[in-house]
mmCIF file of C-alpha atoms and ligand atoms in Angstrom:
data_model
loop_
_atom_site.group_PDB
_atom_site.id
_atom_site.type_symbol
_atom_site.label_atom_id
_atom_site.label_comp_id
_atom_site.label_asym_id
_atom_site.label_seq_id
_atom_site.Cartn_x
_atom_site.Cartn_y
_atom_site.Cartn_z
ATOM 1 C CA MET A 250 30.675 -0.203 24.223
ATOM 2 C CA ILE A 251 29.427 2.376 21.770
ATOM 3 C CA ILE A 252 31.420 5.043 20.018
ATOM 4 C CA VAL A 253 29.616 8.331 19.499
ATOM 5 C CA VAL A 254 31.035 9.906 16.350
ATOM 6 C CA ARG A 255 31.705 13.639 16.348
ATOM 7 C CA PRO A 256 29.242 15.583 14.164
ATOM 8 C CA GLY A 257 30.945 16.660 10.960
ATOM 9 C CA ALA A 258 33.521 13.851 11.033
ATOM 10 C CA THR A 259 34.665 12.952 7.521
ATOM 11 C CA LYS A 260 34.183 9.541 5.921
ATOM 12 C CA ASP A 261 37.929 8.935 6.123
ATOM 13 C CA GLN A 262 37.958 9.712 9.818
ATOM 14 C CA VAL A 263 35.094 7.277 10.410
ATOM 15 C CA GLN A 264 36.946 4.715 8.314
ATOM 16 C CA GLN A 265 39.949 5.180 10.616
ATOM 17 C CA ILE A 266 37.807 4.085 13.569
ATOM 18 C CA LEU A 267 36.523 1.045 11.679
ATOM 19 C CA GLU A 268 40.060 0.063 10.703
ATOM 20 C CA LYS A 269 41.258 0.357 14.280
ATOM 21 C CA LEU A 270 38.437 -1.891 15.461
ATOM 22 C CA ASP A 271 39.176 -4.392 12.709
ATOM 23 C CA GLN A 272 42.880 -4.495 13.674
ATOM 24 C CA CYS A 273 41.804 -5.383 17.199
ATOM 25 C CA HIS A 274 39.418 -8.103 15.909
ATOM 26 C CA LEU A 275 36.402 -6.169 17.138
ATOM 27 C CA LYS A 276 33.114 -6.194 15.250
ATOM 28 C CA ALA A 277 31.658 -2.787 14.364
ATOM 29 C CA HIS A 278 27.921 -2.195 13.945
ATOM 30 C CA VAL A 279 27.215 1.209 12.480
ATOM 31 C CA SER A 280 23.964 2.972 13.303
ATOM 32 C CA GLU A 281 23.259 6.110 11.304
ATOM 33 C CA GLY A 282 20.692 8.151 13.205
ATOM 34 C CA SER A 283 19.126 11.400 12.099
ATOM 35 C CA GLU A 284 21.536 13.400 14.257
ATOM 36 C CA ARG A 285 24.368 11.104 15.211
ATOM 37 C CA LEU A 286 26.482 8.281 13.859
ATOM 38 C CA ILE A 287 26.999 5.615 16.488
ATOM 39 C CA ILE A 288 29.244 2.578 16.255
ATOM 40 C CA GLY A 289 28.430 -0.429 18.412
ATOM 41 C CA VAL A 290 31.584 -2.362 19.280
ATOM 42 C CA ILE A 291 31.295 -6.066 20.016
ATOM 43 C CA GLY A 292 34.054 -8.432 21.064
ATOM 44 C CA ASP A 293 36.979 -8.803 23.423
ATOM 45 C CA LYS A 294 38.293 -5.297 24.083
ATOM 46 C CA SER A 295 41.495 -6.419 25.800
ATOM 47 C CA ARG A 296 43.488 -5.943 22.557
ATOM 48 C CA LEU A 297 42.491 -2.302 22.462
ATOM 49 C CA ALA A 298 45.246 -0.175 24.025
ATOM 50 C CA PRO A 299 43.878 2.270 26.607
ATOM 51 C CA GLY A 300 43.205 5.610 24.948
ATOM 52 C CA ALA A 301 43.642 4.206 21.408
ATOM 53 C CA LEU A 302 40.143 5.141 20.315
ATOM 54 C CA GLU A 303 39.802 8.393 22.228
ATOM 55 C CA LEU A 304 42.760 9.806 20.301
ATOM 56 C CA LEU A 305 41.096 9.399 16.911
ATOM 57 C CA PRO A 306 39.714 12.707 15.599
ATOM 58 C CA ALA A 307 36.213 11.383 14.799
ATOM 59 C CA VAL A 308 35.595 9.987 18.270
ATOM 60 C CA GLU A 309 33.450 12.236 20.417
ATOM 61 C CA LYS A 310 33.038 9.832 23.318
ATOM 62 C CA LEU A 311 32.937 6.196 24.321
ATOM 63 C CA VAL A 312 29.946 4.943 26.265
ATOM 64 C CA PRO A 313 30.115 1.574 28.000
ATOM 65 C CA ILE A 314 26.930 -0.504 27.782
ATOM 66 C CA MET A 315 26.405 -2.401 31.007
ATOM 67 C CA GLU A 316 23.538 -4.561 29.773
ATOM 68 C CA SER A 317 24.314 -7.983 28.325
ATOM 69 C CA TYR A 318 22.532 -6.916 25.139
ATOM 70 C CA LYS A 319 24.339 -4.146 23.271
ATOM 71 C CA LEU A 320 22.937 -3.551 19.791
ATOM 72 C CA ALA A 321 19.392 -3.937 21.087
ATOM 73 C CA SER A 322 19.941 -1.349 23.812
ATOM 74 C CA ARG A 323 18.398 2.082 23.528
ATOM 75 C CA ALA A 324 21.881 3.641 23.631
ATOM 76 C CA PHE A 325 22.690 2.151 20.223
ATOM 77 C CA ARG A 326 19.932 4.202 18.578
ATOM 78 C CA PRO A 327 18.593 6.719 21.097
ATOM 79 C CA GLU A 328 16.100 8.235 18.648
ATOM 80 C CA GLY A 329 14.364 4.864 18.149
ATOM 81 C CA THR A 330 14.263 2.609 15.117
ATOM 82 C CA SER A 331 11.811 2.753 12.282
ATOM 83 C CA PHE A 332 12.250 1.054 8.952
ATOM 84 C CA GLU A 333 10.342 0.344 5.796
ATOM 85 C CA ILE A 334 9.416 -2.994 4.346
ATOM 86 C CA LYS A 335 8.415 -2.581 0.700
ATOM 87 C CA GLY A 336 7.316 0.978 1.432
ATOM 88 C CA ILE A 337 5.370 0.146 4.606
ATOM 89 C CA SER A 338 6.807 1.746 7.703
ATOM 90 C CA VAL A 339 7.259 0.010 11.017
ATOM 91 C CA GLY A 340 8.019 1.892 14.223
ATOM 92 C CA ALA A 341 7.204 5.297 12.723
ATOM 93 C CA ASP A 342 4.252 7.580 13.574
ATOM 94 C CA GLU A 343 1.851 5.388 11.663
ATOM 95 C CA LEU A 344 0.648 2.290 13.500
ATOM 96 C CA THR A 345 1.483 -1.060 11.916
ATOM 97 C CA MET A 346 -1.568 -3.275 11.732
ATOM 98 C CA MET A 347 -1.229 -6.995 11.035
ATOM 99 C CA ALA A 348 -4.192 -9.335 10.796
ATOM 100 C CA GLY A 349 -5.159 -12.735 9.476
ATOM 101 C CA PRO A 350 -6.109 -16.209 10.558
ATOM 102 C CA CYS A 351 -4.167 -18.246 13.083
ATOM 103 C CA ALA A 352 -3.469 -20.866 10.426
ATOM 104 C CA VAL A 353 -3.829 -20.879 6.668
ATOM 105 C CA GLU A 354 -6.573 -23.408 6.013
ATOM 106 C CA SER A 355 -7.575 -22.643 2.410
ATOM 107 C CA GLU A 356 -7.257 -19.854 -0.149
ATOM 108 C CA GLU A 357 -10.917 -18.988 0.250
ATOM 109 C CA GLN A 358 -10.582 -18.657 4.030
ATOM 110 C CA VAL A 359 -7.557 -16.364 3.775
ATOM 111 C CA ASP A 360 -9.210 -14.312 1.032
ATOM 112 C CA GLN A 361 -12.331 -13.726 3.118
ATOM 113 C CA VAL A 362 -10.187 -12.234 5.858
ATOM 114 C CA ALA A 363 -7.773 -10.294 3.647
ATOM 115 C CA SER A 364 -10.539 -8.611 1.652
ATOM 116 C CA VAL A 365 -11.902 -7.030 4.832
ATOM 117 C CA VAL A 366 -8.775 -6.311 6.889
ATOM 118 C CA SER A 367 -6.999 -4.699 3.915
ATOM 119 C CA SER A 368 -9.839 -2.198 3.667
ATOM 120 C CA CYS A 369 -9.513 -1.102 7.286
ATOM 121 C CA GLY A 370 -5.868 -0.350 7.849
ATOM 122 C CA ALA A 371 -4.109 -3.716 7.945
ATOM 123 C CA ARG A 372 -0.892 -3.712 5.951
ATOM 124 C CA PHE A 373 0.349 -7.196 6.819
ATOM 125 C CA LEU A 374 -1.481 -10.456 6.308
ATOM 126 C CA ARG A 375 -0.631 -13.020 8.955
ATOM 127 C CA GLY A 376 -1.274 -16.756 8.774
ATOM 128 C CA GLY A 377 0.518 -19.803 10.095
ATOM 129 C CA ALA A 378 1.804 -22.295 7.546
ATOM 130 C CA TYR A 379 4.160 -24.117 9.907
ATOM 131 C CA LYS A 380 2.118 -24.397 13.074
ATOM 132 C CA PRO A 381 3.933 -25.049 16.361
ATOM 133 C CA ARG A 382 1.260 -27.070 18.170
ATOM 134 C CA THR A 383 1.344 -28.358 21.709
ATOM 135 C CA THR A 384 0.534 -31.865 20.516
ATOM 136 C CA PRO A 385 1.621 -33.596 17.289
ATOM 137 C CA TYR A 386 -1.968 -34.746 16.754
ATOM 138 C CA SER A 387 -3.311 -31.208 16.149
ATOM 139 C CA PHE A 388 -3.400 -29.549 12.715
ATOM 140 C CA GLN A 389 0.229 -28.821 11.774
ATOM 141 C CA GLY A 390 -0.380 -26.336 8.961
ATOM 142 C CA LEU A 391 -0.261 -26.473 5.164
ATOM 143 C CA GLU A 392 3.469 -25.686 5.136
ATOM 144 C CA LYS A 393 4.772 -24.745 1.645
ATOM 145 C CA GLU A 394 1.278 -24.655 0.138
ATOM 146 C CA GLY A 395 0.204 -22.351 2.986
ATOM 147 C CA LEU A 396 2.957 -19.867 2.175
ATOM 148 C CA LYS A 397 1.959 -19.851 -1.492
ATOM 149 C CA ILE A 398 -1.668 -19.151 -0.577
ATOM 150 C CA LEU A 399 -0.653 -16.299 1.698
ATOM 151 C CA ARG A 400 1.458 -14.697 -1.028
ATOM 152 C CA ARG A 401 -1.231 -14.993 -3.695
ATOM 153 C CA VAL A 402 -3.924 -13.516 -1.468
ATOM 154 C CA ALA A 403 -1.669 -10.785 -0.093
ATOM 155 C CA ASP A 404 -0.734 -9.682 -3.606
ATOM 156 C CA ARG A 405 -4.419 -9.524 -4.522
ATOM 157 C CA TYR A 406 -5.052 -6.987 -1.733
ATOM 158 C CA ASN A 407 -1.729 -5.176 -1.742
ATOM 159 C CA LEU A 408 -0.707 -6.599 1.632
ATOM 160 C CA LEU A 409 2.637 -7.807 2.945
ATOM 161 C CA VAL A 410 3.023 -11.294 4.387
ATOM 162 C CA ILE A 411 4.180 -12.298 7.846
ATOM 163 C CA SER A 412 4.420 -15.974 8.737
ATOM 164 C CA GLU A 413 6.195 -18.154 11.253
ATOM 165 C CA ILE A 414 8.930 -20.649 10.601
ATOM 166 C CA THR A 415 10.127 -23.158 13.155
ATOM 167 C CA SER A 416 13.311 -24.448 11.553
ATOM 168 C CA GLU A 417 16.357 -22.860 9.970
ATOM 169 C CA ASN A 418 15.868 -25.262 7.051
ATOM 170 C CA ASP A 419 12.777 -23.289 6.047
ATOM 171 C CA ILE A 420 14.353 -19.820 5.897
ATOM 172 C CA ASP A 421 15.315 -19.859 2.222
ATOM 173 C CA TYR A 422 12.020 -21.249 1.032
ATOM 174 C CA ALA A 423 9.936 -18.945 3.246
ATOM 175 C CA SER A 424 11.942 -15.888 2.179
ATOM 176 C CA GLU A 425 10.601 -16.320 -1.350
ATOM 177 C CA TYR A 426 7.037 -15.880 -0.121
ATOM 178 C CA VAL A 427 7.042 -13.805 3.034
ATOM 179 C CA ASP A 428 8.105 -10.245 3.816
ATOM 180 C CA VAL A 429 8.625 -10.797 7.538
ATOM 181 C CA ILE A 430 9.619 -14.038 9.226
ATOM 182 C CA GLN A 431 7.952 -14.613 12.561
ATOM 183 C CA ILE A 432 9.791 -16.467 15.289
ATOM 184 C CA GLY A 433 7.182 -17.734 17.704
ATOM 185 C CA ALA A 434 7.082 -17.844 21.470
ATOM 186 C CA ARG A 435 8.153 -21.474 21.570
ATOM 187 C CA ASN A 436 11.324 -20.734 19.614
ATOM 188 C CA ALA A 437 12.117 -17.447 21.306
ATOM 189 C CA GLN A 438 15.327 -18.900 22.737
ATOM 190 C CA ASN A 439 16.219 -21.214 19.879
ATOM 191 C CA PHE A 440 19.550 -19.490 19.456
ATOM 192 C CA ARG A 441 20.638 -21.316 16.300
ATOM 193 C CA LEU A 442 17.389 -20.338 14.600
ATOM 194 C CA LEU A 443 17.827 -16.736 15.791
ATOM 195 C CA SER A 444 21.384 -16.565 14.436
ATOM 196 C CA ALA A 445 20.244 -18.088 11.156
ATOM 197 C CA VAL A 446 17.501 -15.482 10.617
ATOM 198 C CA GLY A 447 20.058 -12.862 11.619
ATOM 199 C CA LYS A 448 22.301 -14.006 8.760
ATOM 200 C CA SER A 449 19.387 -14.060 6.307
ATOM 201 C CA LYS A 450 18.733 -10.295 6.603
ATOM 202 C CA ILE A 451 14.986 -10.729 6.070
ATOM 203 C CA PRO A 452 12.909 -8.637 8.519
ATOM 204 C CA VAL A 453 12.054 -10.618 11.638
ATOM 205 C CA MET A 454 9.276 -10.383 14.190
ATOM 206 C CA LEU A 455 10.443 -11.970 17.403
ATOM 207 C CA LYS A 456 7.723 -12.960 19.818
ATOM 208 C CA ARG A 457 8.354 -13.042 23.532
ATOM 209 C CA GLY A 458 8.924 -16.478 24.993
ATOM 210 C CA ILE A 459 6.155 -17.868 27.162
ATOM 211 C CA ALA A 460 8.287 -17.439 30.295
ATOM 212 C CA GLU A 461 10.947 -15.035 29.067
ATOM 213 C CA THR A 462 11.950 -11.984 31.067
ATOM 214 C CA ILE A 463 12.356 -8.775 29.113
ATOM 215 C CA ASP A 464 16.147 -8.914 29.458
ATOM 216 C CA GLU A 465 16.223 -12.516 28.237
ATOM 217 C CA TRP A 466 14.048 -11.482 25.295
ATOM 218 C CA LEU A 467 16.489 -8.677 24.485
ATOM 219 C CA GLY A 468 19.230 -11.303 24.614
ATOM 220 C CA SER A 469 17.304 -13.225 21.946
ATOM 221 C CA VAL A 470 17.076 -10.060 19.866
ATOM 222 C CA GLU A 471 20.831 -9.608 20.213
ATOM 223 C CA TYR A 472 21.391 -13.006 18.567
ATOM 224 C CA VAL A 473 19.616 -11.684 15.453
ATOM 225 C CA MET A 474 21.213 -8.233 15.501
ATOM 226 C CA SER A 475 24.749 -9.457 16.117
ATOM 227 C CA GLU A 476 24.553 -11.215 12.746
ATOM 228 C CA GLY A 477 23.849 -7.854 11.093
ATOM 229 C CA ASN A 478 20.061 -8.022 10.750
ATOM 230 C CA TYR A 479 18.594 -4.881 12.333
ATOM 231 C CA LYS A 480 15.068 -5.108 10.945
ATOM 232 C CA ILE A 481 13.483 -6.578 14.012
ATOM 233 C CA ILE A 482 10.029 -6.118 15.481
ATOM 234 C CA MET A 483 9.424 -7.254 19.046
ATOM 235 C CA CYS A 484 6.031 -8.772 19.755
ATOM 236 C CA GLU A 485 4.594 -8.959 23.260
ATOM 237 C CA ARG A 486 2.149 -11.882 23.236
ATOM 238 C CA GLY A 487 1.537 -12.499 26.910
ATOM 239 C CA ILE A 488 3.486 -14.517 29.440
ATOM 240 C CA ARG A 489 2.642 -17.449 31.662
ATOM 241 C CA THR A 490 1.592 -16.400 35.148
ATOM 242 C CA PHE A 491 -0.505 -17.963 37.921
ATOM 243 C CA GLU A 492 -3.641 -16.451 36.339
ATOM 244 C CA THR A 493 -5.704 -18.884 34.322
ATOM 245 C CA SER A 494 -8.712 -16.753 33.277
ATOM 246 C CA THR A 495 -6.820 -15.859 30.131
ATOM 247 C CA ARG A 496 -4.517 -18.068 28.064
ATOM 248 C CA SER A 497 -1.532 -15.878 28.961
ATOM 249 C CA THR A 498 -1.201 -12.591 30.814
ATOM 250 C CA LEU A 499 -0.613 -9.601 28.572
ATOM 251 C CA ASP A 500 2.325 -7.716 30.052
ATOM 252 C CA ILE A 501 1.226 -4.168 29.291
ATOM 253 C CA SER A 502 4.152 -2.792 31.244
ATOM 254 C CA ALA A 503 6.506 -4.493 28.793
ATOM 255 C CA ILE A 504 5.591 -1.748 26.308
ATOM 256 C CA PRO A 505 6.976 1.254 28.243
ATOM 257 C CA VAL A 506 9.794 -0.880 29.655
ATOM 258 C CA LEU A 507 10.887 -1.865 26.143
ATOM 259 C CA LYS A 508 10.595 1.721 24.965
ATOM 260 C CA ALA A 509 13.103 2.634 27.688
ATOM 261 C CA LYS A 510 15.441 -0.322 27.201
ATOM 262 C CA THR A 511 15.499 -0.723 23.439
ATOM 263 C CA HIS A 512 15.105 1.281 20.242
ATOM 264 C CA LEU A 513 13.152 -1.429 18.420
ATOM 265 C CA PRO A 514 9.477 -1.269 17.392
ATOM 266 C CA VAL A 515 7.027 -3.086 19.666
ATOM 267 C CA ILE A 516 3.878 -4.820 18.427
ATOM 268 C CA VAL A 517 1.267 -6.461 20.634
ATOM 269 C CA ASP A 518 -0.619 -9.702 19.983
ATOM 270 C CA PRO A 519 -3.878 -9.498 21.960
ATOM 271 C CA SER A 520 -5.118 -12.803 20.513
ATOM 272 C CA HIS A 521 -2.551 -15.221 21.939
ATOM 273 C CA ALA A 522 -2.287 -13.095 25.089
ATOM 274 C CA SER A 523 -5.971 -13.485 25.941
ATOM 275 C CA GLY A 524 -6.856 -16.713 24.176
ATOM 276 C CA LYS A 525 -10.434 -15.456 24.128
ATOM 277 C CA ALA A 526 -12.044 -13.406 21.376
ATOM 278 C CA GLN A 527 -14.131 -11.439 23.879
ATOM 279 C CA TYR A 528 -11.019 -9.817 25.402
ATOM 280 C CA VAL A 529 -9.203 -8.957 22.181
ATOM 281 C CA ARG A 530 -10.796 -5.518 21.886
ATOM 282 C CA SER A 531 -9.849 -4.324 25.383
ATOM 283 C CA LEU A 532 -6.287 -5.586 25.158
ATOM 284 C CA SER A 533 -5.855 -4.026 21.719
ATOM 285 C CA LEU A 534 -7.023 -0.607 22.861
ATOM 286 C CA ALA A 535 -4.898 -0.790 25.998
ATOM 287 C CA ALA A 536 -1.811 -1.769 24.022
ATOM 288 C CA ILE A 537 -2.103 1.134 21.600
ATOM 289 C CA ALA A 538 -2.831 3.569 24.418
ATOM 290 C CA ALA A 539 0.289 2.292 26.218
ATOM 291 C CA GLY A 540 2.482 3.122 23.239
ATOM 292 C CA ALA A 541 2.660 -0.047 21.144
ATOM 293 C CA ASP A 542 3.638 0.551 17.524
ATOM 294 C CA GLY A 543 0.926 -1.732 16.234
ATOM 295 C CA LEU A 544 -1.021 -4.945 16.642
ATOM 296 C CA ILE A 545 -1.142 -8.428 15.204
ATOM 297 C CA VAL A 546 -4.674 -9.810 15.484
ATOM 298 C CA GLU A 547 -6.071 -13.221 14.602
ATOM 299 C CA VAL A 548 -9.118 -12.964 12.344
ATOM 300 C CA HIS A 549 -11.092 -15.903 10.920
ATOM 301 C CA PRO A 550 -14.204 -15.839 8.704
ATOM 302 C CA ASN A 551 -15.831 -18.472 10.878
ATOM 303 C CA PRO A 552 -13.904 -18.782 14.164
ATOM 304 C CA MET A 553 -16.028 -21.641 15.500
ATOM 305 C CA CYS A 554 -14.799 -23.863 12.674
ATOM 306 C CA ALA A 555 -11.134 -22.809 12.863
ATOM 307 C CA LEU A 556 -8.597 -25.634 12.808
ATOM 308 C CA SER A 557 -6.504 -23.905 15.482
ATOM 309 C CA ASP A 558 -7.073 -21.290 18.177
ATOM 310 C CA ALA A 559 -10.823 -21.209 17.547
ATOM 311 C CA ALA A 560 -11.622 -19.461 20.826
ATOM 312 C CA GLN A 561 -9.455 -16.401 20.241
ATOM 313 C CA GLN A 562 -10.032 -15.475 16.601
ATOM 314 C CA ILE A 563 -12.351 -12.567 15.905
ATOM 315 C CA THR A 564 -14.541 -12.160 12.838
ATOM 316 C CA PRO A 565 -13.731 -9.761 9.995
ATOM 317 C CA LYS A 566 -16.724 -7.687 11.106
ATOM 318 C CA ASP A 567 -15.347 -7.382 14.629
ATOM 319 C CA TYR A 568 -11.965 -6.426 13.197
ATOM 320 C CA GLN A 569 -13.635 -3.647 11.241
ATOM 321 C CA ALA A 570 -15.238 -2.281 14.413
ATOM 322 C CA LEU A 571 -11.969 -2.638 16.322
ATOM 323 C CA SER A 572 -10.029 -0.723 13.680
ATOM 324 C CA LYS A 573 -12.340 2.285 14.084
ATOM 325 C CA GLU A 574 -11.689 2.354 17.812
ATOM 326 C CA ILE A 575 -7.937 1.976 17.321
ATOM 327 C CA ALA A 576 -8.049 4.917 14.909
ATOM 328 C CA SER A 577 -9.758 7.017 17.630
ATOM 329 C CA ILE A 578 -7.079 6.139 20.189
ATOM 330 C CA ALA A 579 -4.394 6.899 17.602
ATOM 331 C CA ARG A 580 -5.751 10.431 17.204
ATOM 332 C CA ILE A 581 -5.610 11.052 20.952
ATOM 333 C CA ILE A 582 -2.000 9.905 21.282
ATOM 334 C CA ASN A 583 -0.812 11.617 18.095
ATOM 335 C CA ARG A 584 -0.193 8.481 16.098
ATOM 336 C CA LYS A 585 -1.421 7.978 12.575
ATOM 337 C CA TYR A 586 -3.824 5.218 11.690
ATOM 338 C CA PRO A 587 -3.273 3.833 8.190
ATOM 339 C CA ASP A 588 -6.159 4.737 5.874
HETATM 340 C C1 PEP J 169 1.163 -17.456 16.200
HETATM 341 O O1 PEP J 169 1.247 -16.212 16.175
HETATM 342 O O2 PEP J 169 0.711 -18.105 15.263
HETATM 343 C C2 PEP J 169 1.605 -18.169 17.403
HETATM 344 C C3 PEP J 169 1.691 -19.492 17.429
HETATM 345 O O3 PEP J 169 1.857 -17.367 18.447
HETATM 346 P P1 PEP J 169 2.825 -17.584 19.708
HETATM 347 O O4 PEP J 169 4.151 -18.026 19.145
HETATM 348 O O5 PEP J 169 2.866 -16.219 20.316
HETATM 349 O O6 PEP J 169 2.188 -18.594 20.580
HETATM 350 MN MN1 MN J 170 -2.855 -18.813 16.858
#
């Protein structure tokens, strides 16, 4: 259920609502929109006497939320969510561009990518340090050293860092080096990990599970939000279908569907969706045209020699060309492209 607070309600009157909820052992999540204050109420409502909330002067109306996800639902923040991470906005008019290699292999490799992508709109440097690989015999990532490299290079080019962790044991260490923690497709329903990053309060990018429906994905988001962490970016990265021409199938319709169902920013990963560098451009343009708030693209200085995902990484030069085309689409759809 959400409580829509009457415009002009005083702080004391709002406090009265919060106290009532607390007395009934209900958890309150306050969302302060530009026009409205909304309180998401989570918990067993049987202790709440009928009419108890409606009688409070600050309550305008109560709206039941039928979906199993509550805080992630559009009703919780009808105007949409945008937030800043160290001054960089996500979910606002300006597109959020993230780029970098699949895996951190060396400082030189990351630097070669960062020097180019930072000059054409990217604000986040991506790079895997803890690599979730299908087989234990593939390159597993440089782990702690990888995070340090990412931070050093990002600072050199005024970029923020996004990187994946696969275990709750790594949250504290990673938080010292990264600005956004990525939860990958393979951990999309690792509920303990989701709750743990929810408690940490560090911004999170939650990728869609390989075979996760949109409602299940929103359930995953709810695990993070219900712990009080609202800085969440959803990342559509393709789903497994019967089609094998591409590594996954990019679910373009997930973009408008998410815009209707949730208030959270949506980023698209054309690299893991296609698995092939030659399709990254088309999927990127389509995603932005369909209303995505940004992209996360794998870029490697020499894709053929990459230690992971060699087939899907594009070169810095191709990223440069792509960014010009994204900027053109942005103009048409009234979004800003970062300069
Ligand atoms: C990644 O972004 O490095 C990654 C492994 O992607 P996904 O979890 O979407 O497969
Ligand atoms: Mn990859």
